[in-house]
Amino acid sequence: MSLQIRFSDRPLGHEILGINTAGDIAADVFAEIEAAYDRYGVILFRNQHLTPEQQIAFSKRFGDLTEYTVKQYNMADHPEIFIVSNVVVDGKPLGMVDAGRYWHTDMWVTANPPRGSMLYAIEVPIDSNGEARGDTCFASTAAAYDGLPEDLRKTIEGRRAVFDSEAYFMSRMSRTPKDPITGDYSEDVKKRMTQRSQNVVQHHDMVKVHPRTGRKSIYFSEEAISHIEGMSVEESAAVLEAVRAHVLRPEYVYRHRWAVGDLVMWDNISCLHKAIGDFDLPLHRTMHRTTLASLVPNKAAA
Ligand code: SIN
């Protein structure tokens, strides 16, 4: 079989046609899907009907899974599924309400971040004009690496950036609104503040080589990097801003408009992503995410 693909007009975000991810997928067909995933970084399947077990089973075809580090939003009976949701049931949030609302790679707090993630749309917010809200944007850091201006490439190649969870947390809290009546953070935010992991610092190569394809990509996340090794904070800030501006050039970015039943998977080395928070209750957005373990085993828990 030769896989049918509807290509987007960007390097990533291509739709794989005619596949039921809940069904039996023959080994040769699966190999083509995996090759497309490796090659393009973001692929998607529309009109899927997946129970949590089926999503986990399809995800496991790609290898081991890893649980999301903030455990309180992992599904109780299927901890491999991390719930992203703004729905509140009996006063309790169903999932993390504001997951991924900045340009990032998943779980940069780990020494060897996950291979990728798979997000399945259960509920999609539709506004009064009938338009879907809560898009997810993806940027190809592989295509961005290929298009790097020579001077910026020379500046970052061989360098490591210092990812610092405390710096990220402080930056994130400065953007988190307090309750206008109590003047304090919500109970959910306070719980997360007390549960957050101890300060984690990871030194990541700014250019990572993909373990399966050998292709180079820029490794970056907004707000997470305190500085670049061997550079002052000021010097680092200028370089990081140049990297950010380059990676987010429109030609490298695909914006996914969700419909219920979409299953989107992204490679965590060759792209960045960002969730757009342009909706609120009573509109509901609920997604189930599985996370594919790193292809390079983590030596120490991080
Ligand atoms: C994530 O970063 O895993 C969440 C993305 C989204 O909800 O669109």
PDB file of C-alpha atoms and ligand atoms in Angstrom:
ATOM      1  CA  MET A   1       0.000   0.000   0.000  1.00  0.00           C
ATOM      2  CA  SER A   2       1.092   3.521  -0.609  1.00  0.00           C
ATOM      3  CA  LEU A   3      -0.194   5.889   2.026  1.00  0.00           C
ATOM      4  CA  GLN A   4      -2.546   8.605   0.841  1.00  0.00           C
ATOM      5  CA  ILE A   5      -1.544  11.982   2.212  1.00  0.00           C
ATOM      6  CA  ARG A   6      -3.270  15.346   1.911  1.00  0.00           C
ATOM      7  CA  PHE A   7      -0.400  17.792   2.222  1.00  0.00           C
ATOM      8  CA  SER A   8      -0.709  21.133   3.980  1.00  0.00           C
ATOM      9  CA  ASP A   9       1.133  24.067   2.409  1.00  0.00           C
ATOM     10  CA  ARG A  10       3.746  23.959   5.210  1.00  0.00           C
ATOM     11  CA  PRO A  11       6.524  21.462   5.948  1.00  0.00           C
ATOM     12  CA  LEU A  12       4.357  19.768   8.603  1.00  0.00           C
ATOM     13  CA  GLY A  13       0.673  19.121   9.406  1.00  0.00           C
ATOM     14  CA  HIS A  14      -0.154  16.601   6.687  1.00  0.00           C
ATOM     15  CA  GLU A  15      -3.339  14.541   6.830  1.00  0.00           C
ATOM     16  CA  ILE A  16      -3.122  10.779   6.487  1.00  0.00           C
ATOM     17  CA  LEU A  17      -6.220   9.533   4.682  1.00  0.00           C
ATOM     18  CA  GLY A  18      -8.155   6.288   4.933  1.00  0.00           C
ATOM     19  CA  ILE A  19      -6.741   5.017   8.227  1.00  0.00           C
ATOM     20  CA  ASN A  20      -8.793   3.828  11.189  1.00  0.00           C
ATOM     21  CA  THR A  21      -6.382   4.189  14.106  1.00  0.00           C
ATOM     22  CA  ALA A  22      -8.700   2.040  16.267  1.00  0.00           C
ATOM     23  CA  GLY A  23      -8.498  -0.856  13.837  1.00  0.00           C
ATOM     24  CA  ASP A  24      -5.907  -3.431  12.889  1.00  0.00           C
ATOM     25  CA  ILE A  25      -3.225  -1.685  10.886  1.00  0.00           C
ATOM     26  CA  ALA A  26      -1.021  -4.062   8.913  1.00  0.00           C
ATOM     27  CA  ALA A  27       2.703  -3.872   9.667  1.00  0.00           C
ATOM     28  CA  ASP A  28       3.617  -2.501   6.218  1.00  0.00           C
ATOM     29  CA  VAL A  29       0.965   0.227   6.443  1.00  0.00           C
ATOM     30  CA  PHE A  30       2.054   1.106   9.954  1.00  0.00           C
ATOM     31  CA  ALA A  31       5.662   1.356   8.734  1.00  0.00           C
ATOM     32  CA  GLU A  32       4.530   3.957   6.178  1.00  0.00           C
ATOM     33  CA  ILE A  33       2.681   5.918   8.862  1.00  0.00           C
ATOM     34  CA  GLU A  34       5.753   5.885  11.089  1.00  0.00           C
ATOM     35  CA  ALA A  35       7.951   6.949   8.180  1.00  0.00           C
ATOM     36  CA  ALA A  36       5.593   9.877   7.456  1.00  0.00           C
ATOM     37  CA  TYR A  37       5.656  10.835  11.133  1.00  0.00           C
ATOM     38  CA  ASP A  38       9.465  10.782  11.215  1.00  0.00           C
ATOM     39  CA  ARG A  39       9.735  12.657   7.959  1.00  0.00           C
ATOM     40  CA  TYR A  40       7.185  15.440   8.454  1.00  0.00           C
ATOM     41  CA  GLY A  41       7.052  15.871  12.239  1.00  0.00           C
ATOM     42  CA  VAL A  42       3.289  16.515  12.444  1.00  0.00           C
ATOM     43  CA  ILE A  43       0.713  14.206  10.873  1.00  0.00           C
ATOM     44  CA  LEU A  44      -3.005  13.891  11.545  1.00  0.00           C
ATOM     45  CA  PHE A  45      -5.974  11.614  11.124  1.00  0.00           C
ATOM     46  CA  ARG A  46      -9.531  12.945  10.967  1.00  0.00           C
ATOM     47  CA  ASN A  47     -12.855  11.357  12.017  1.00  0.00           C
ATOM     48  CA  GLN A  48     -11.347   8.892  14.472  1.00  0.00           C
ATOM     49  CA  HIS A  49     -13.361   7.146  17.204  1.00  0.00           C
ATOM     50  CA  LEU A  50     -11.001   6.163  19.983  1.00  0.00           C
ATOM     51  CA  THR A  51     -11.603   4.895  23.480  1.00  0.00           C
ATOM     52  CA  PRO A  52      -8.723   5.577  25.890  1.00  0.00           C
ATOM     53  CA  GLU A  53      -7.655   1.916  25.477  1.00  0.00           C
ATOM     54  CA  GLN A  54      -7.606   2.263  21.690  1.00  0.00           C
ATOM     55  CA  GLN A  55      -5.627   5.500  21.793  1.00  0.00           C
ATOM     56  CA  ILE A  56      -3.106   3.852  24.125  1.00  0.00           C
ATOM     57  CA  ALA A  57      -2.905   0.770  21.875  1.00  0.00           C
ATOM     58  CA  PHE A  58      -2.276   2.856  18.724  1.00  0.00           C
ATOM     59  CA  SER A  59       0.283   4.999  20.583  1.00  0.00           C
ATOM     60  CA  LYS A  60       2.112   1.864  21.762  1.00  0.00           C
ATOM     61  CA  ARG A  61       2.671   0.784  18.170  1.00  0.00           C
ATOM     62  CA  PHE A  62       5.339   3.532  18.179  1.00  0.00           C
ATOM     63  CA  GLY A  63       7.040   2.182  21.303  1.00  0.00           C
ATOM     64  CA  ASP A  64       6.883   2.727  25.049  1.00  0.00           C
ATOM     65  CA  LEU A  65       4.760   5.499  26.496  1.00  0.00           C
ATOM     66  CA  THR A  66       5.631   7.839  29.314  1.00  0.00           C
ATOM     67  CA  GLU A  67       3.300   9.454  31.830  1.00  0.00           C
ATOM     68  CA  TYR A  68       2.938  13.215  31.972  1.00  0.00           C
ATOM     69  CA  THR A  69       4.990  14.669  34.817  1.00  0.00           C
ATOM     70  CA  VAL A  70       2.133  16.626  36.460  1.00  0.00           C
ATOM     71  CA  LYS A  71       0.278  13.493  37.552  1.00  0.00           C
ATOM     72  CA  GLN A  72      -2.927  15.097  38.847  1.00  0.00           C
ATOM     73  CA  TYR A  73      -4.342  15.414  35.313  1.00  0.00           C
ATOM     74  CA  ASN A  74      -3.545  11.888  34.211  1.00  0.00           C
ATOM     75  CA  MET A  75      -6.653   9.725  33.781  1.00  0.00           C
ATOM     76  CA  ALA A  76      -7.199   7.735  36.999  1.00  0.00           C
ATOM     77  CA  ASP A  77      -7.656   4.319  35.375  1.00  0.00           C
ATOM     78  CA  HIS A  78      -5.404   5.060  32.371  1.00  0.00           C
ATOM     79  CA  PRO A  79      -2.496   7.158  33.644  1.00  0.00           C
ATOM     80  CA  GLU A  80      -0.921   7.052  30.154  1.00  0.00           C
ATOM     81  CA  ILE A  81      -3.595   9.590  29.163  1.00  0.00           C
ATOM     82  CA  PHE A  82      -3.047  13.191  30.179  1.00  0.00           C
ATOM     83  CA  ILE A  83      -6.289  15.196  30.049  1.00  0.00           C
ATOM     84  CA  VAL A  84      -6.290  18.744  28.731  1.00  0.00           C
ATOM     85  CA  SER A  85      -9.654  20.332  29.517  1.00  0.00           C
ATOM     86  CA  ASN A  86     -11.405  23.453  30.734  1.00  0.00           C
ATOM     87  CA  VAL A  87     -14.408  21.434  31.947  1.00  0.00           C
ATOM     88  CA  VAL A  88     -15.167  21.430  35.688  1.00  0.00           C
ATOM     89  CA  VAL A  89     -17.158  18.530  37.148  1.00  0.00           C
ATOM     90  CA  ASP A  90     -18.497  18.883  40.726  1.00  0.00           C
ATOM     91  CA  GLY A  91     -16.112  21.771  41.273  1.00  0.00           C
ATOM     92  CA  LYS A  92     -13.102  19.692  40.165  1.00  0.00           C
ATOM     93  CA  PRO A  93     -11.209  20.409  36.922  1.00  0.00           C
ATOM     94  CA  LEU A  94     -11.343  17.465  34.526  1.00  0.00           C
ATOM     95  CA  GLY A  95      -7.864  18.210  33.192  1.00  0.00           C
ATOM     96  CA  MET A  96      -5.197  20.886  32.886  1.00  0.00           C
ATOM     97  CA  VAL A  97      -6.959  23.986  31.647  1.00  0.00           C
ATOM     98  CA  ASP A  98      -4.045  25.941  30.192  1.00  0.00           C
ATOM     99  CA  ALA A  99      -1.645  23.239  29.008  1.00  0.00           C
ATOM    100  CA  GLY A 100       0.936  24.278  26.483  1.00  0.00           C
ATOM    101  CA  ARG A 101      -0.051  27.890  25.905  1.00  0.00           C
ATOM    102  CA  TYR A 102       3.484  28.897  24.971  1.00  0.00           C
ATOM    103  CA  TRP A 103       5.846  27.728  22.240  1.00  0.00           C
ATOM    104  CA  HIS A 104       7.461  24.633  23.669  1.00  0.00           C
ATOM    105  CA  THR A 105       8.625  21.082  23.336  1.00  0.00           C
ATOM    106  CA  ASP A 106       7.062  18.632  25.761  1.00  0.00           C
ATOM    107  CA  MET A 107       8.752  17.767  29.036  1.00  0.00           C
ATOM    108  CA  TRP A 108      11.988  19.704  28.555  1.00  0.00           C
ATOM    109  CA  VAL A 109      12.518  19.094  32.306  1.00  0.00           C
ATOM    110  CA  THR A 110      13.692  15.577  31.379  1.00  0.00           C
ATOM    111  CA  ALA A 111      17.264  14.895  30.252  1.00  0.00           C
ATOM    112  CA  ASN A 112      15.969  13.053  27.182  1.00  0.00           C
ATOM    113  CA  PRO A 113      12.562  14.494  26.316  1.00  0.00           C
ATOM    114  CA  PRO A 114       9.797  12.313  24.822  1.00  0.00           C
ATOM    115  CA  ARG A 115       9.791  11.203  21.217  1.00  0.00           C
ATOM    116  CA  GLY A 116       6.451  12.880  20.652  1.00  0.00           C
ATOM    117  CA  SER A 117       2.808  13.151  21.628  1.00  0.00           C
ATOM    118  CA  MET A 118      -0.601  12.290  20.249  1.00  0.00           C
ATOM    119  CA  LEU A 119      -3.609  14.535  20.950  1.00  0.00           C
ATOM    120  CA  TYR A 120      -7.163  13.353  20.371  1.00  0.00           C
ATOM    121  CA  ALA A 121     -10.056  15.823  20.263  1.00  0.00           C
ATOM    122  CA  ILE A 122     -13.043  14.859  22.445  1.00  0.00           C
ATOM    123  CA  GLU A 123     -14.692  18.300  22.671  1.00  0.00           C
ATOM    124  CA  VAL A 124     -13.883  21.348  20.527  1.00  0.00           C
ATOM    125  CA  PRO A 125     -15.167  24.842  21.415  1.00  0.00           C
ATOM    126  CA  ILE A 126     -17.327  26.367  18.685  1.00  0.00           C
ATOM    127  CA  ASP A 127     -18.014  30.103  18.867  1.00  0.00           C
ATOM    128  CA  SER A 128     -21.252  31.946  18.034  1.00  0.00           C
ATOM    129  CA  ASN A 129     -20.132  32.263  14.393  1.00  0.00           C
ATOM    130  CA  GLY A 130     -19.760  28.500  14.133  1.00  0.00           C
ATOM    131  CA  GLU A 131     -15.944  28.758  14.132  1.00  0.00           C
ATOM    132  CA  ALA A 132     -13.781  26.321  16.086  1.00  0.00           C
ATOM    133  CA  ARG A 133     -11.597  27.883  18.781  1.00  0.00           C
ATOM    134  CA  GLY A 134      -8.579  26.498  20.637  1.00  0.00           C
ATOM    135  CA  ASP A 135      -6.340  25.784  17.647  1.00  0.00           C
ATOM    136  CA  THR A 136      -2.891  24.294  18.147  1.00  0.00           C
ATOM    137  CA  CYS A 137       0.063  25.746  16.233  1.00  0.00           C
ATOM    138  CA  PHE A 138       3.152  23.757  15.267  1.00  0.00           C
ATOM    139  CA  ALA A 139       6.511  25.058  14.035  1.00  0.00           C
ATOM    140  CA  SER A 140       8.995  22.860  12.199  1.00  0.00           C
ATOM    141  CA  THR A 141      12.340  23.312  13.921  1.00  0.00           C
ATOM    142  CA  ALA A 142      13.856  20.935  11.340  1.00  0.00           C
ATOM    143  CA  ALA A 143      12.862  23.165   8.418  1.00  0.00           C
ATOM    144  CA  ALA A 144      13.899  26.176  10.514  1.00  0.00           C
ATOM    145  CA  TYR A 145      17.330  24.617  11.077  1.00  0.00           C
ATOM    146  CA  ASP A 146      17.736  24.105   7.326  1.00  0.00           C
ATOM    147  CA  GLY A 147      16.848  27.768   6.772  1.00  0.00           C
ATOM    148  CA  LEU A 148      19.077  29.237   9.495  1.00  0.00           C
ATOM    149  CA  PRO A 149      21.144  32.243   8.489  1.00  0.00           C
ATOM    150  CA  GLU A 150      24.801  31.179   8.599  1.00  0.00           C
ATOM    151  CA  ASP A 151      25.792  33.525  11.436  1.00  0.00           C
ATOM    152  CA  LEU A 152      22.969  32.325  13.711  1.00  0.00           C
ATOM    153  CA  ARG A 153      23.725  28.695  12.848  1.00  0.00           C
ATOM    154  CA  LYS A 154      27.364  29.193  13.837  1.00  0.00           C
ATOM    155  CA  THR A 155      26.292  30.876  17.082  1.00  0.00           C
ATOM    156  CA  ILE A 156      24.054  28.036  18.273  1.00  0.00           C
ATOM    157  CA  GLU A 157      25.628  24.913  16.740  1.00  0.00           C
ATOM    158  CA  GLY A 158      27.506  23.010  19.457  1.00  0.00           C
ATOM    159  CA  ARG A 159      26.046  25.206  22.235  1.00  0.00           C
ATOM    160  CA  ARG A 160      23.835  24.128  25.100  1.00  0.00           C
ATOM    161  CA  ALA A 161      20.941  26.093  26.552  1.00  0.00           C
ATOM    162  CA  VAL A 162      20.066  25.988  30.247  1.00  0.00           C
ATOM    163  CA  PHE A 163      16.403  25.082  30.764  1.00  0.00           C
ATOM    164  CA  ASP A 164      15.306  26.121  34.232  1.00  0.00           C
ATOM    165  CA  SER A 165      11.940  25.110  35.683  1.00  0.00           C
ATOM    166  CA  GLU A 166      12.018  27.819  38.364  1.00  0.00           C
ATOM    167  CA  ALA A 167      12.557  30.588  35.778  1.00  0.00           C
ATOM    168  CA  TYR A 168       9.715  29.130  33.731  1.00  0.00           C
ATOM    169  CA  PHE A 169       7.419  28.798  36.738  1.00  0.00           C
ATOM    170  CA  MET A 170       7.974  32.412  37.823  1.00  0.00           C
ATOM    171  CA  SER A 171       7.349  33.634  34.299  1.00  0.00           C
ATOM    172  CA  ARG A 172       4.211  31.537  34.037  1.00  0.00           C
ATOM    173  CA  MET A 173       2.854  32.696  37.389  1.00  0.00           C
ATOM    174  CA  SER A 174       3.301  36.315  36.325  1.00  0.00           C
ATOM    175  CA  ARG A 175       0.832  35.556  33.495  1.00  0.00           C
ATOM    176  CA  THR A 176      -1.662  33.607  35.634  1.00  0.00           C
ATOM    177  CA  PRO A 177      -4.597  35.811  36.647  1.00  0.00           C
ATOM    178  CA  LYS A 178      -5.766  35.924  40.267  1.00  0.00           C
ATOM    179  CA  ASP A 179      -9.424  35.617  41.174  1.00  0.00           C
ATOM    180  CA  PRO A 180     -10.891  39.167  40.963  1.00  0.00           C
ATOM    181  CA  ILE A 181     -13.032  38.623  44.091  1.00  0.00           C
ATOM    182  CA  THR A 182     -10.647  36.828  46.471  1.00  0.00           C
ATOM    183  CA  GLY A 183      -7.540  38.518  45.031  1.00  0.00           C
ATOM    184  CA  ASP A 184      -5.799  35.129  45.282  1.00  0.00           C
ATOM    185  CA  TYR A 185      -4.961  32.275  42.915  1.00  0.00           C
ATOM    186  CA  SER A 186      -7.632  29.621  42.342  1.00  0.00           C
ATOM    187  CA  GLU A 187      -7.473  26.453  44.448  1.00  0.00           C
ATOM    188  CA  ASP A 188      -6.351  24.520  41.361  1.00  0.00           C
ATOM    189  CA  VAL A 189      -3.431  26.871  40.710  1.00  0.00           C
ATOM    190  CA  LYS A 190      -2.470  26.823  44.411  1.00  0.00           C
ATOM    191  CA  LYS A 191      -2.482  23.018  44.364  1.00  0.00           C
ATOM    192  CA  ARG A 192      -0.206  23.058  41.333  1.00  0.00           C
ATOM    193  CA  MET A 193       2.103  25.587  43.028  1.00  0.00           C
ATOM    194  CA  THR A 194       2.561  23.293  46.007  1.00  0.00           C
ATOM    195  CA  GLN A 195       2.804  20.148  43.891  1.00  0.00           C
ATOM    196  CA  ARG A 196       5.300  21.501  41.359  1.00  0.00           C
ATOM    197  CA  SER A 197       8.451  19.522  41.160  1.00  0.00           C
ATOM    198  CA  GLN A 198      11.545  20.863  42.830  1.00  0.00           C
ATOM    199  CA  ASN A 199      13.669  23.146  40.733  1.00  0.00           C
ATOM    200  CA  VAL A 200      14.962  21.213  37.731  1.00  0.00           C
ATOM    201  CA  VAL A 201      17.738  22.470  35.498  1.00  0.00           C
ATOM    202  CA  GLN A 202      18.561  20.680  32.246  1.00  0.00           C
ATOM    203  CA  HIS A 203      21.283  21.553  29.769  1.00  0.00           C
ATOM    204  CA  HIS A 204      20.033  20.762  26.258  1.00  0.00           C
ATOM    205  CA  ASP A 205      21.918  20.963  22.960  1.00  0.00           C
ATOM    206  CA  MET A 206      20.502  23.881  20.983  1.00  0.00           C
ATOM    207  CA  VAL A 207      20.727  21.753  17.870  1.00  0.00           C
ATOM    208  CA  LYS A 208      19.524  18.192  18.367  1.00  0.00           C
ATOM    209  CA  VAL A 209      20.043  15.335  15.955  1.00  0.00           C
ATOM    210  CA  HIS A 210      16.926  13.214  15.505  1.00  0.00           C
ATOM    211  CA  PRO A 211      17.736   9.679  16.712  1.00  0.00           C
ATOM    212  CA  ARG A 212      15.758   8.046  13.865  1.00  0.00           C
ATOM    213  CA  THR A 213      16.288  10.335  10.890  1.00  0.00           C
ATOM    214  CA  GLY A 214      19.655  11.913  11.694  1.00  0.00           C
ATOM    215  CA  ARG A 215      18.122  15.266  10.736  1.00  0.00           C
ATOM    216  CA  LYS A 216      19.116  18.334  12.728  1.00  0.00           C
ATOM    217  CA  SER A 217      16.565  20.564  14.475  1.00  0.00           C
ATOM    218  CA  ILE A 218      16.692  23.626  16.686  1.00  0.00           C
ATOM    219  CA  TYR A 219      15.750  22.735  20.259  1.00  0.00           C
ATOM    220  CA  PHE A 220      13.976  25.618  21.958  1.00  0.00           C
ATOM    221  CA  SER A 221      11.125  26.540  24.318  1.00  0.00           C
ATOM    222  CA  GLU A 222       9.896  30.016  25.173  1.00  0.00           C
ATOM    223  CA  GLU A 223      10.359  31.223  28.767  1.00  0.00           C
ATOM    224  CA  ALA A 224      12.119  27.991  29.801  1.00  0.00           C
ATOM    225  CA  ILE A 225      15.701  28.966  28.989  1.00  0.00           C
ATOM    226  CA  SER A 226      17.523  31.064  31.561  1.00  0.00           C
ATOM    227  CA  HIS A 227      20.678  31.473  29.432  1.00  0.00           C
ATOM    228  CA  ILE A 228      23.029  29.799  26.977  1.00  0.00           C
ATOM    229  CA  GLU A 229      26.127  28.112  28.403  1.00  0.00           C
ATOM    230  CA  GLY A 230      29.173  30.360  28.106  1.00  0.00           C
ATOM    231  CA  MET A 231      27.127  33.513  27.433  1.00  0.00           C
ATOM    232  CA  SER A 232      25.864  36.241  29.715  1.00  0.00           C
ATOM    233  CA  VAL A 233      22.131  36.494  30.358  1.00  0.00           C
ATOM    234  CA  GLU A 234      21.959  39.622  28.148  1.00  0.00           C
ATOM    235  CA  GLU A 235      23.905  38.039  25.289  1.00  0.00           C
ATOM    236  CA  SER A 236      21.778  34.887  25.595  1.00  0.00           C
ATOM    237  CA  ALA A 237      18.535  36.885  25.495  1.00  0.00           C
ATOM    238  CA  ALA A 238      19.512  38.467  22.175  1.00  0.00           C
ATOM    239  CA  VAL A 239      20.432  35.094  20.638  1.00  0.00           C
ATOM    240  CA  LEU A 240      17.272  33.422  21.980  1.00  0.00           C
ATOM    241  CA  GLU A 241      15.109  36.184  20.549  1.00  0.00           C
ATOM    242  CA  ALA A 242      16.790  35.744  17.141  1.00  0.00           C
ATOM    243  CA  VAL A 243      16.180  31.979  17.345  1.00  0.00           C
ATOM    244  CA  ARG A 244      12.547  32.498  18.360  1.00  0.00           C
ATOM    245  CA  ALA A 245      11.886  34.982  15.543  1.00  0.00           C
ATOM    246  CA  HIS A 246      13.481  32.642  13.017  1.00  0.00           C
ATOM    247  CA  VAL A 247      11.690  29.435  14.123  1.00  0.00           C
ATOM    248  CA  LEU A 248       8.315  31.188  14.141  1.00  0.00           C
ATOM    249  CA  ARG A 249       8.559  32.537  10.600  1.00  0.00           C
ATOM    250  CA  PRO A 250       5.171  31.853   8.972  1.00  0.00           C
ATOM    251  CA  GLU A 251       6.619  29.449   6.415  1.00  0.00           C
ATOM    252  CA  TYR A 252       7.587  27.031   9.204  1.00  0.00           C
ATOM    253  CA  VAL A 253       4.252  27.195  11.096  1.00  0.00           C
ATOM    254  CA  TYR A 254       1.142  25.051  10.630  1.00  0.00           C
ATOM    255  CA  ARG A 255      -2.007  25.985  12.552  1.00  0.00           C
ATOM    256  CA  HIS A 256      -4.383  23.119  13.237  1.00  0.00           C
ATOM    257  CA  ARG A 257      -8.085  23.915  13.444  1.00  0.00           C
ATOM    258  CA  TRP A 258      -9.609  21.094  15.449  1.00  0.00           C
ATOM    259  CA  ALA A 259     -12.743  19.054  14.831  1.00  0.00           C
ATOM    260  CA  VAL A 260     -14.040  16.373  17.196  1.00  0.00           C
ATOM    261  CA  GLY A 261     -12.359  13.076  16.280  1.00  0.00           C
ATOM    262  CA  ASP A 262      -9.073  14.605  15.062  1.00  0.00           C
ATOM    263  CA  LEU A 263      -5.947  12.781  16.155  1.00  0.00           C
ATOM    264  CA  VAL A 264      -2.799  14.835  15.714  1.00  0.00           C
ATOM    265  CA  MET A 265       0.673  13.566  16.483  1.00  0.00           C
ATOM    266  CA  TRP A 266       3.843  15.582  16.693  1.00  0.00           C
ATOM    267  CA  ASP A 267       7.516  14.843  16.911  1.00  0.00           C
ATOM    268  CA  ASN A 268       8.972  16.500  19.963  1.00  0.00           C
ATOM    269  CA  ILE A 269      12.460  17.005  18.530  1.00  0.00           C
ATOM    270  CA  SER A 270      11.636  18.382  15.084  1.00  0.00           C
ATOM    271  CA  CYS A 271       8.866  20.755  16.086  1.00  0.00           C
ATOM    272  CA  LEU A 272       7.500  23.124  18.695  1.00  0.00           C
ATOM    273  CA  HIS A 273       3.854  23.630  19.493  1.00  0.00           C
ATOM    274  CA  LYS A 274       1.567  26.092  21.209  1.00  0.00           C
ATOM    275  CA  ALA A 275      -2.112  25.853  22.261  1.00  0.00           C
ATOM    276  CA  ILE A 276      -4.200  28.968  21.568  1.00  0.00           C
ATOM    277  CA  GLY A 277      -6.372  29.909  24.562  1.00  0.00           C
ATOM    278  CA  ASP A 278      -8.988  31.978  22.700  1.00  0.00           C
ATOM    279  CA  PHE A 279     -12.069  30.406  24.334  1.00  0.00           C
ATOM    280  CA  ASP A 280     -13.648  30.109  27.747  1.00  0.00           C
ATOM    281  CA  LEU A 281     -16.569  28.444  29.506  1.00  0.00           C
ATOM    282  CA  PRO A 282     -19.333  27.722  28.664  1.00  0.00           C
ATOM    283  CA  LEU A 283     -17.436  26.537  25.552  1.00  0.00           C
ATOM    284  CA  HIS A 284     -15.791  23.182  26.256  1.00  0.00           C
ATOM    285  CA  ARG A 285     -12.440  21.927  25.034  1.00  0.00           C
ATOM    286  CA  THR A 286     -11.279  18.436  26.056  1.00  0.00           C
ATOM    287  CA  MET A 287      -8.330  16.557  24.602  1.00  0.00           C
ATOM    288  CA  HIS A 288      -6.658  13.274  25.494  1.00  0.00           C
ATOM    289  CA  ARG A 289      -2.893  13.163  25.122  1.00  0.00           C
ATOM    290  CA  THR A 290      -0.575  10.197  25.095  1.00  0.00           C
ATOM    291  CA  THR A 291       3.172  10.758  25.218  1.00  0.00           C
ATOM    292  CA  LEU A 292       5.706   8.559  23.407  1.00  0.00           C
ATOM    293  CA  ALA A 293       8.775   7.830  25.512  1.00  0.00           C
ATOM    294  CA  SER A 294      12.165   9.145  24.474  1.00  0.00           C
ATOM    295  CA  LEU A 295      14.079   7.062  21.972  1.00  0.00           C
ATOM    296  CA  VAL A 296      17.101   7.754  24.164  1.00  0.00           C
ATOM    297  CA  PRO A 297      16.533   6.293  27.653  1.00  0.00           C
ATOM    298  CA  ASN A 298      16.618   8.755  30.539  1.00  0.00           C
ATOM    299  CA  LYS A 299      19.436   7.884  32.902  1.00  0.00           C
ATOM    300  CA  ALA A 300      18.117   9.747  35.933  1.00  0.00           C
ATOM    301  CA  ALA A 301      14.547  10.696  36.724  1.00  0.00           C
ATOM    302  CA  ALA A 302      14.123  14.400  36.074  1.00  0.00           C
TER     303      ALA A 302
HETATM  304  C1  SIN B   1      -0.030  20.289  24.873  1.00  0.00           C
HETATM  305  O1  SIN B   1       0.873  21.111  24.812  1.00  0.00           O
HETATM  306  O2  SIN B   1       0.188  19.098  25.099  1.00  0.00           O
HETATM  307  C2  SIN B   1      -1.469  20.724  24.697  1.00  0.00           C
HETATM  308  C3  SIN B   1      -1.736  21.210  23.329  1.00  0.00           C
HETATM  309  C4  SIN B   1      -3.169  21.595  23.124  1.00  0.00           C
HETATM  310  O3  SIN B   1      -3.998  21.460  24.022  1.00  0.00           O
HETATM  311  O4  SIN B   1      -3.482  22.052  22.027  1.00  0.00           O
END
